[in-house]
Amino acid sequence: MGVHVTYHHGNLRKELLDRAAIVIADQGIDALSLRALARDLGVSHAAPSRHFKDRATLLAALATEGHQRLTDALNTAADAVGDDPVARYNALGCEVIRFALRNPAYFSAIHHPEVQRHSARALEEARVAYGETVRAAAAAAQAAGWHPDEDLETLVIFSSATALGAANMLIDDHADAHLTEAELNDLAAKIIRRVIPASTKEL
Amino acid sequence: MGVHVTYHHGNLRKELLDRAAIVIADQGIDALSLRALARDLGVSHAAPSRHFKDRATLLAALATEGHQRLTDALNTAADAVGDDPVARYNALGCEVIRFALRNPAYFSAIHHPEVQRHSARALEEARVAYGETVRAAAAAAQAAGWHPDEDLETLVIFSSATALGAANMLIDDHADAHLTEAELNDLAAKIIRRVIPASTKEL
DNA sequence: CCTTCGAAGTTGTCATTGACAACATAAAAG
DNA sequence: CTTTTATGTTGTCAATGACAACTTCGAAGG
């Protein structure tokens, strides 16, 4: 009688994260509710607590995954432009903005204040890995002649700040929806070129 | 007997905003609760609703005030460095970061997504006034020789993005509390100098 | 095998919150 | 004076996060 197709969902953790990403992407991070998530997936209101102690923990998991994906995306983008360290760092900047626009949920989870303080092991590691990817690329660009007289720390903060700020601003503009994806990419490229040229030759 | 010192609080709107700024500054914008605010000020839980229809409306009011104060601060900072348009725009950048660090509540209200969409008359006007202040200063700097070949729009976005991103990053670092105010100011100045030099002579 | 034990889901409950409605009072306008 | 109107108050509701106690499934070891 009771056709218990699945008492155990089997895969809830992953589906919670995926669904959360969708909800955040189109309703914003504040609209994320654990109970609503549970309803969407057809489980009871307390089921999520088996996987995430609370809202902040779920967001931290999203941020961790976001950091990993972002780091991967950056490496891929850099490799796609070849060996020139300046071109590679330029590509990193562009990719940060593109990633933010394509993955608003990961991006906002990464930078959400509630998550910033939440320090879990996995999250810390993902953060560090990301930071080192950026730092190493910046150091290589500097060694290739990019602002040789400025200290590396300042350059990293400067370029990260520009990419971060640009991503935020473009996400807002995107919401107002009067820019195509191509236009956004062009604009991003122009902005990053103010930070670092697209190749060593232009230095 | 009933010593009704004040049934009418007299000044609730302003005190709500002030108290909200304090709460946000040290607990973050998510921790802001209308009921807690009411308790703090010794009024009933529904009193705030006479002045702000809901949480978003209160935040919008904070953002409006924030925009006005920021605009004033920018004008003051620019005037303090004299007539050189390049120096003035550099001062604007530094002041944005300083303002963000000194007024985290206004700053986060201004950029909170829940507020971005909330479009009230007063807020729109404050936003426009701020935008024009920045845009005019950028145009003047360009006329004085700053990146004469780039389009103004890109330059405005680039410089705003850097200031915005730097403010966000430094606020986070500030929370980790291993930077003095003087160090933060120095770092901010160094970052902004990557955007625009401190005077026309250095162009 | 079969049994027990732990991981994953469920129901039930509580305090907190935002939102709203109905009521009360102070202060100003007539 | 009296009437209105802004401002506070009490009462209530539905939604939520958090927690506790109970259930069920599946796997690991005897």
Coordinates of C-alpha atoms (C1' of nucleotides) in Angstrom, one line a residue:
Chain A
M1 CA 0.0 0.0 0.0
G2 CA 2.3 2.7 1.2
V3 CA 4.3 3.0 -1.9
H4 CA 7.4 4.4 -0.3
V5 CA 9.2 5.3 -3.4
T6 CA 11.9 7.1 -1.4
Y7 CA 11.9 7.7 2.3
H8 CA 15.5 8.6 2.0
H9 CA 15.8 11.2 -0.6
G10 CA 19.3 10.0 -1.4
N11 CA 20.8 13.1 -2.7
L12 CA 19.3 15.9 -0.7
R13 CA 22.5 17.8 0.1
K14 CA 23.4 18.4 -3.5
E15 CA 19.9 19.2 -4.5
L16 CA 19.6 21.8 -1.6
L17 CA 22.7 23.5 -2.8
D18 CA 21.6 23.5 -6.5
R19 CA 18.1 24.8 -5.6
A20 CA 19.6 27.4 -3.3
A21 CA 21.7 28.7 -6.2
I22 CA 18.7 29.1 -8.4
V23 CA 16.6 30.8 -5.7
I24 CA 19.5 33.2 -4.9
A25 CA 20.1 33.9 -8.6
D26 CA 16.6 35.2 -9.2
Q27 CA 15.3 36.4 -5.8
G28 CA 18.4 37.4 -4.0
I29 CA 20.2 35.9 -1.0
D30 CA 17.9 37.4 1.5
A31 CA 14.9 35.6 0.0
L32 CA 16.6 32.3 0.7
S33 CA 14.6 30.3 3.3
L34 CA 15.4 26.8 4.5
R35 CA 11.8 25.9 4.8
A36 CA 10.9 27.1 1.3
L37 CA 13.8 25.1 0.0
A38 CA 12.5 22.0 1.7
R39 CA 9.0 22.6 0.3
D40 CA 10.5 23.0 -3.2
L41 CA 12.2 19.7 -3.0
G42 CA 9.2 17.9 -1.4
V43 CA 10.8 17.1 1.9
S44 CA 9.8 18.0 5.4
H45 CA 10.7 21.4 6.9
A46 CA 13.4 20.0 9.1
A47 CA 15.1 17.8 6.6
P48 CA 17.7 20.4 5.5
S49 CA 19.0 20.5 9.1
R50 CA 20.5 17.0 8.6
H51 CA 22.9 18.5 6.1
F52 CA 23.2 22.1 7.2
K53 CA 23.0 23.1 10.8
D54 CA 21.6 26.5 9.8
R55 CA 21.3 29.0 7.0
A56 CA 24.8 30.3 7.5
T57 CA 26.2 26.8 7.1
L58 CA 24.4 26.3 3.9
L59 CA 25.7 29.6 2.6
A60 CA 29.2 28.7 3.6
A61 CA 29.0 25.5 1.7
L62 CA 27.8 27.4 -1.4
A63 CA 30.6 29.9 -0.9
T64 CA 33.1 27.0 -0.7
E65 CA 31.9 25.5 -3.9
G66 CA 31.8 28.9 -5.4
H67 CA 35.5 29.5 -4.5
Q68 CA 36.5 26.2 -6.1
R69 CA 34.6 26.8 -9.3
L70 CA 35.9 30.4 -9.5
T71 CA 39.5 29.2 -9.0
D72 CA 39.0 26.6 -11.7
A73 CA 37.5 29.1 -14.1
L74 CA 40.4 31.5 -13.5
N75 CA 43.0 28.8 -14.3
T76 CA 41.1 27.8 -17.4
A77 CA 40.8 31.4 -18.6
A78 CA 44.5 32.1 -18.0
D79 CA 45.6 29.0 -19.8
A80 CA 43.4 29.9 -22.7
V81 CA 45.4 33.1 -23.5
G82 CA 48.8 31.4 -23.4
D83 CA 52.0 32.1 -21.5
D84 CA 52.3 35.9 -21.3
P85 CA 52.0 36.7 -17.6
V86 CA 50.5 40.1 -18.3
A87 CA 47.9 38.6 -20.7
R88 CA 47.1 35.9 -18.1
Y89 CA 46.5 38.4 -15.3
N90 CA 44.3 40.4 -17.6
A91 CA 42.4 37.3 -18.4
L92 CA 41.9 36.6 -14.7
G93 CA 40.3 40.0 -14.2
C94 CA 37.9 39.6 -17.1
E95 CA 37.0 36.1 -15.9
V96 CA 36.2 37.2 -12.4
I97 CA 33.6 39.6 -13.8
R98 CA 32.3 37.1 -16.2
F99 CA 32.0 34.5 -13.5
A100 CA 30.1 36.9 -11.2
L101 CA 27.6 37.6 -14.0
R102 CA 27.1 34.0 -14.9
N103 CA 27.0 32.7 -11.3
P104 CA 25.4 35.4 -9.2
A105 CA 24.5 33.0 -6.4
Y106 CA 28.1 31.7 -5.9
F107 CA 29.4 35.2 -6.2
S108 CA 27.1 36.7 -3.7
A109 CA 27.5 33.8 -1.3
I110 CA 31.3 34.3 -1.5
H111 CA 31.0 38.0 -0.5
H112 CA 28.0 37.8 1.9
P113 CA 29.0 39.3 5.2
E114 CA 27.2 36.5 7.1
V115 CA 29.6 34.1 5.4
Q116 CA 32.7 36.1 5.6
R117 CA 32.8 35.6 9.4
H118 CA 31.7 32.0 9.2
S119 CA 35.0 30.2 9.2
A120 CA 34.8 26.5 8.4
R121 CA 37.8 24.4 7.5
A122 CA 36.8 23.7 3.9
L123 CA 35.8 27.3 3.3
E124 CA 39.1 28.6 4.6
E125 CA 41.0 26.3 2.4
A126 CA 39.0 27.3 -0.7
R127 CA 39.6 30.9 0.1
V128 CA 43.3 30.4 0.5
A129 CA 43.6 28.5 -2.7
Y130 CA 41.8 31.3 -4.5
G131 CA 43.9 34.0 -3.0
E132 CA 47.1 32.2 -3.9
T133 CA 46.0 31.7 -7.5
V134 CA 45.4 35.5 -7.8
R135 CA 48.6 36.4 -6.0
A136 CA 50.8 34.2 -8.0
A137 CA 49.4 35.5 -11.2
A138 CA 49.9 39.1 -10.1
A139 CA 53.5 38.4 -9.0
A140 CA 54.2 36.9 -12.5
A141 CA 52.7 39.9 -14.2
Q142 CA 54.8 42.2 -12.0
A143 CA 57.9 40.2 -12.8
A144 CA 57.1 40.7 -16.5
G145 CA 57.1 44.5 -16.0
W146 CA 53.7 45.5 -14.7
H147 CA 54.1 48.3 -12.2
P148 CA 57.5 47.1 -11.1
D149 CA 57.9 49.8 -8.4
E150 CA 54.6 49.2 -6.6
D151 CA 54.5 46.7 -3.8
L152 CA 52.7 43.5 -4.7
E153 CA 50.2 43.6 -1.9
T154 CA 48.9 47.0 -3.1
L155 CA 48.7 45.7 -6.7
V156 CA 46.7 42.6 -5.6
I157 CA 44.3 44.6 -3.6
F158 CA 43.9 47.2 -6.3
S159 CA 43.2 44.8 -9.0
S160 CA 40.9 42.6 -6.9
A161 CA 39.0 45.6 -5.8
T162 CA 38.4 46.8 -9.3
A163 CA 37.2 43.4 -10.4
L164 CA 35.0 43.0 -7.4
G165 CA 33.6 46.4 -7.6
A166 CA 33.0 46.1 -11.4
A167 CA 31.2 42.8 -10.9
N168 CA 28.9 44.3 -8.3
M169 CA 28.1 47.3 -10.5
L170 CA 27.6 45.3 -13.6
I171 CA 25.3 42.9 -11.8
D172 CA 23.1 45.9 -10.8
D173 CA 23.1 47.3 -14.3
H174 CA 22.3 43.8 -15.6
A175 CA 19.2 43.8 -13.4
D176 CA 18.1 47.0 -15.0
A177 CA 18.5 44.9 -18.1
H178 CA 19.6 47.4 -20.7
L179 CA 22.9 45.7 -21.5
T180 CA 23.4 42.6 -23.7
E181 CA 25.9 39.9 -22.6
A182 CA 28.3 41.0 -25.4
E183 CA 28.1 44.6 -24.2
L184 CA 28.8 43.5 -20.7
N185 CA 31.9 41.5 -21.8
D186 CA 33.2 44.5 -23.8
L187 CA 32.7 46.8 -20.8
A188 CA 34.4 44.4 -18.5
A189 CA 37.4 44.1 -20.8
K190 CA 37.7 47.9 -21.1
I191 CA 37.6 48.2 -17.3
I192 CA 40.2 45.6 -16.8
R193 CA 42.4 47.1 -19.4
R194 CA 42.7 50.2 -17.1
V195 CA 44.1 47.8 -14.5
I196 CA 46.4 45.8 -16.7
P197 CA 47.0 45.7 -20.4
A198 CA 46.0 42.7 -22.5
S199 CA 49.6 41.8 -23.2
T200 CA 53.1 42.6 -22.3
K201 CA 53.7 44.4 -25.6
E202 CA 51.3 47.2 -24.5
L203 CA 53.2 47.9 -21.3
Chain B
M1 CA -0.6 59.2 38.9
G2 CA 0.3 57.9 35.5
V3 CA 3.1 60.2 34.9
H4 CA 2.9 60.3 31.1
V5 CA 6.1 62.0 30.5
T6 CA 5.8 61.4 26.8
Y7 CA 3.2 59.4 25.1
H8 CA 4.4 60.9 21.9
H9 CA 8.1 60.2 21.6
G10 CA 8.4 63.4 19.6
N11 CA 11.4 62.5 17.6
L12 CA 11.1 58.8 16.8
R13 CA 11.9 58.9 13.1
K14 CA 15.3 60.4 13.6
E15 CA 16.1 58.2 16.6
L16 CA 15.1 55.1 14.6
L17 CA 17.5 56.0 11.9
D18 CA 20.3 56.8 14.3
R19 CA 19.9 53.7 16.3
A20 CA 19.6 51.6 13.1
A21 CA 23.0 53.1 11.9
I22 CA 24.6 52.0 15.2
V23 CA 23.1 48.5 15.1
I24 CA 24.1 48.0 11.5
A25 CA 27.6 49.3 12.1
D26 CA 28.3 46.7 14.8
Q27 CA 26.1 43.8 14.0
G28 CA 25.6 44.0 10.3
I29 CA 22.6 44.9 8.2
D30 CA 21.0 41.5 8.5
A31 CA 20.8 41.8 12.2
L32 CA 18.6 44.8 11.9
S33 CA 15.1 44.1 13.3
L34 CA 12.3 46.7 13.6
R35 CA 11.1 45.2 16.8
A36 CA 14.5 45.2 18.4
L37 CA 14.9 48.9 17.4
A38 CA 11.6 49.7 19.0
R39 CA 12.6 47.9 22.2
D40 CA 15.9 49.8 22.3
L41 CA 14.1 53.1 22.1
G42 CA 11.4 52.1 24.6
V43 CA 8.5 52.3 22.3
S44 CA 6.0 49.6 21.3
H45 CA 6.7 47.1 18.6
A46 CA 4.5 48.7 16.0
A47 CA 5.6 52.3 16.6
P48 CA 8.2 52.2 13.8
S49 CA 5.5 51.4 11.3
R50 CA 4.2 55.0 11.7
H51 CA 7.4 56.3 10.1
F52 CA 8.6 53.4 8.0
K53 CA 6.1 51.1 6.2
D54 CA 8.6 48.2 6.4
R55 CA 12.2 47.3 6.8
A56 CA 13.1 48.1 3.2
T57 CA 11.6 51.6 3.6
L58 CA 13.7 52.3 6.6
L59 CA 16.8 51.1 4.8
A60 CA 15.9 53.3 1.8
A61 CA 15.7 56.3 4.1
L62 CA 19.1 55.4 5.5
A63 CA 20.5 55.0 2.0
T64 CA 19.1 58.4 1.0
E65 CA 20.7 60.1 4.0
G66 CA 23.9 58.2 3.2
H67 CA 24.0 59.4 -0.3
Q68 CA 23.5 63.0 0.8
R69 CA 26.2 62.8 3.4
L70 CA 28.6 61.0 1.0
T71 CA 28.0 63.7 -1.6
D72 CA 28.7 66.4 0.9
A73 CA 31.8 64.6 2.1
L74 CA 33.1 64.3 -1.5
N75 CA 32.6 68.0 -2.2
T76 CA 34.3 69.0 1.0
A77 CA 37.2 66.6 0.3
A78 CA 37.7 67.9 -3.3
D79 CA 37.6 71.5 -2.2
A80 CA 40.2 70.8 0.5
V81 CA 42.8 69.9 -2.2
G82 CA 42.3 73.0 -4.3
D83 CA 41.6 73.5 -8.0
D84 CA 43.6 70.9 -9.8
P85 CA 40.9 68.6 -11.4
V86 CA 43.1 65.5 -11.2
A87 CA 43.9 66.1 -7.6
R88 CA 40.3 66.7 -6.9
Y89 CA 39.2 63.4 -8.5
N90 CA 42.0 61.6 -6.6
A91 CA 40.6 63.1 -3.4
L92 CA 37.1 61.9 -4.3
G93 CA 38.4 58.3 -4.6
C94 CA 40.1 58.5 -1.2
E95 CA 37.1 60.0 0.4
V96 CA 34.8 57.3 -0.8
I97 CA 36.9 54.7 0.9
R98 CA 37.3 56.8 4.1
F99 CA 33.5 57.4 4.2
A100 CA 32.8 53.8 3.8
L101 CA 35.1 52.9 6.7
R102 CA 33.8 55.7 8.9
N103 CA 30.1 55.1 8.1
P104 CA 29.7 51.4 7.4
A105 CA 25.9 51.6 8.0
Y106 CA 25.3 54.3 5.4
F107 CA 27.7 52.6 3.0
S108 CA 26.1 49.1 3.3
A109 CA 22.6 50.6 3.1
I110 CA 23.5 52.4 -0.1
H111 CA 24.7 49.2 -1.6
H112 CA 22.2 46.7 -0.1
P113 CA 20.4 44.8 -2.9
E114 CA 17.1 45.1 -1.1
V115 CA 17.5 48.9 -1.3
Q116 CA 18.8 49.0 -4.9
R117 CA 15.5 47.9 -6.3
H118 CA 13.5 50.0 -3.8
S119 CA 12.9 53.2 -5.8
A120 CA 11.5 56.1 -3.9
R121 CA 11.5 59.6 -5.1
A122 CA 14.0 61.0 -2.5
L123 CA 16.3 58.1 -2.9
E124 CA 16.4 58.5 -6.7
E125 CA 17.2 62.1 -6.4
A126 CA 20.0 61.5 -3.9
R127 CA 21.4 58.8 -6.2
V128 CA 21.4 61.1 -9.2
A129 CA 23.0 64.0 -7.3
Y130 CA 25.8 61.6 -6.2
G131 CA 26.3 60.3 -9.7
E132 CA 26.5 63.7 -11.2
T133 CA 29.1 64.9 -8.6
V134 CA 31.3 62.0 -9.5
R135 CA 30.7 62.2 -13.2
A136 CA 31.5 65.9 -13.3
A137 CA 34.7 65.5 -11.4
A138 CA 35.8 62.7 -13.7
A139 CA 35.0 64.8 -16.8
A140 CA 37.1 67.6 -15.4
A141 CA 40.0 65.3 -14.7
Q142 CA 39.8 63.9 -18.2
A143 CA 39.8 67.4 -19.6
A144 CA 42.9 68.0 -17.6
G145 CA 44.7 65.1 -19.4
W146 CA 43.7 62.0 -17.5
H147 CA 43.2 59.1 -20.0
P148 CA 42.1 61.5 -22.8
D149 CA 41.5 58.6 -25.2
E150 CA 39.2 56.5 -23.1
D151 CA 35.4 57.2 -23.0
L152 CA 34.2 58.9 -20.0
E153 CA 31.6 56.3 -19.1
T154 CA 34.3 53.6 -18.9
L155 CA 36.5 55.8 -16.7
V156 CA 33.7 56.6 -14.3
I157 CA 32.7 52.9 -14.0
F158 CA 36.4 51.9 -13.6
S159 CA 37.1 54.4 -10.9
S160 CA 33.9 53.9 -9.1
A161 CA 34.3 50.1 -9.2
T162 CA 37.8 50.4 -7.7
A163 CA 36.7 52.6 -4.9
L164 CA 33.7 50.5 -4.2
G165 CA 35.6 47.3 -4.3
A166 CA 38.4 48.6 -2.2
A167 CA 36.0 49.9 0.4
N168 CA 34.4 46.5 0.7
M169 CA 37.7 44.7 1.0
L170 CA 39.1 47.1 3.5
I171 CA 35.9 46.9 5.6
D172 CA 36.4 43.2 5.8
D173 CA 40.1 43.5 6.7
H174 CA 39.1 46.1 9.2
A175 CA 36.9 43.5 10.9
D176 CA 39.9 41.2 11.2
A177 CA 41.3 44.3 13.0
H178 CA 44.9 44.1 12.1
L179 CA 45.1 47.5 10.5
T180 CA 45.2 50.9 12.1
E181 CA 43.2 53.8 10.7
A182 CA 46.4 55.4 9.5
E183 CA 47.4 52.2 7.7
L184 CA 44.0 52.0 6.1
N185 CA 44.3 55.6 4.9
D186 CA 47.7 54.9 3.4
L187 CA 46.6 51.8 1.7
A188 CA 43.5 53.6 0.3
A189 CA 45.7 56.4 -1.1
K190 CA 48.0 53.9 -2.7
I191 CA 45.1 52.1 -4.4
I192 CA 43.5 55.3 -5.6
R193 CA 46.9 56.4 -7.0
R194 CA 46.7 53.4 -9.3
V195 CA 43.5 54.9 -10.7
I196 CA 44.4 58.5 -10.9
P197 CA 47.6 60.3 -9.7
A198 CA 47.4 62.8 -6.9
S199 CA 48.0 65.8 -9.2
T200 CA 48.2 66.8 -12.8
K201 CA 52.0 67.1 -12.6
E202 CA 52.3 63.3 -12.2
L203 CA 50.3 62.5 -15.4
Chain C
dC1 C1' 21.0 -14.5 7.7
dC2 C1' 19.7 -11.4 11.1
dT3 C1' 20.3 -7.9 14.2
dT4 C1' 21.7 -3.6 15.6
dC5 C1' 23.1 0.8 14.8
dG6 C1' 23.7 5.1 12.6
dA7 C1' 22.5 8.2 8.8
dA8 C1' 18.7 10.7 6.9
dG9 C1' 13.7 12.2 7.2
dT10 C1' 9.5 13.2 9.9
dT11 C1' 6.4 15.5 13.2
dG12 C1' 5.8 18.7 16.8
dT13 C1' 6.8 22.8 19.2
dC14 C1' 8.8 27.5 20.6
dA15 C1' 10.4 32.2 20.3
dT16 C1' 11.1 35.8 17.1
dT17 C1' 9.8 38.6 13.5
dG18 C1' 7.3 41.5 9.9
dA19 C1' 2.9 43.0 8.8
dC20 C1' -1.6 44.5 9.6
dA21 C1' -5.9 46.1 12.0
dA22 C1' -8.3 48.3 15.6
dC23 C1' -8.0 51.4 19.2
dA24 C1' -6.1 55.6 22.2
dT25 C1' -4.2 60.0 23.0
dA26 C1' -1.7 64.2 22.3
dA27 C1' -1.4 68.3 19.8
dA28 C1' -2.8 71.3 16.4
dA29 C1' -6.4 73.5 13.6
dG30 C1' -10.8 75.4 13.4
Chain D
dC1 C1' -14.1 74.1 23.0
dT2 C1' -14.2 70.6 19.7
dT3 C1' -12.7 68.0 15.9
dT4 C1' -9.2 66.1 13.3
dT5 C1' -4.9 64.1 12.4
dA6 C1' -0.4 62.5 13.5
dT7 C1' 1.7 59.3 16.4
dG8 C1' 1.8 55.3 19.7
dT9 C1' -0.4 51.1 21.6
dT10 C1' -2.3 46.4 22.0
dG11 C1' -3.6 42.3 19.8
dT12 C1' -3.1 39.0 16.3
dC13 C1' -1.4 36.1 12.2
dA14 C1' 1.5 33.6 9.3
dA15 C1' 6.4 32.6 8.2
dT16 C1' 10.7 31.3 9.8
dG17 C1' 14.9 29.2 12.2
dA18 C1' 16.1 26.3 15.7
dC19 C1' 15.6 22.4 18.4
dA20 C1' 13.9 17.8 20.4
dA21 C1' 11.9 13.4 20.0
dC22 C1' 10.5 9.8 17.2
dT23 C1' 10.8 6.7 12.6
dT24 C1' 12.7 4.3 8.8
dC25 C1' 16.0 2.6 5.8
dG26 C1' 20.2 0.4 4.7
dA27 C1' 24.6 -1.3 5.7
dA28 C1' 28.2 -3.5 8.7
dG29 C1' 29.5 -7.1 11.7
dG30 C1' 28.6 -11.3 14.2

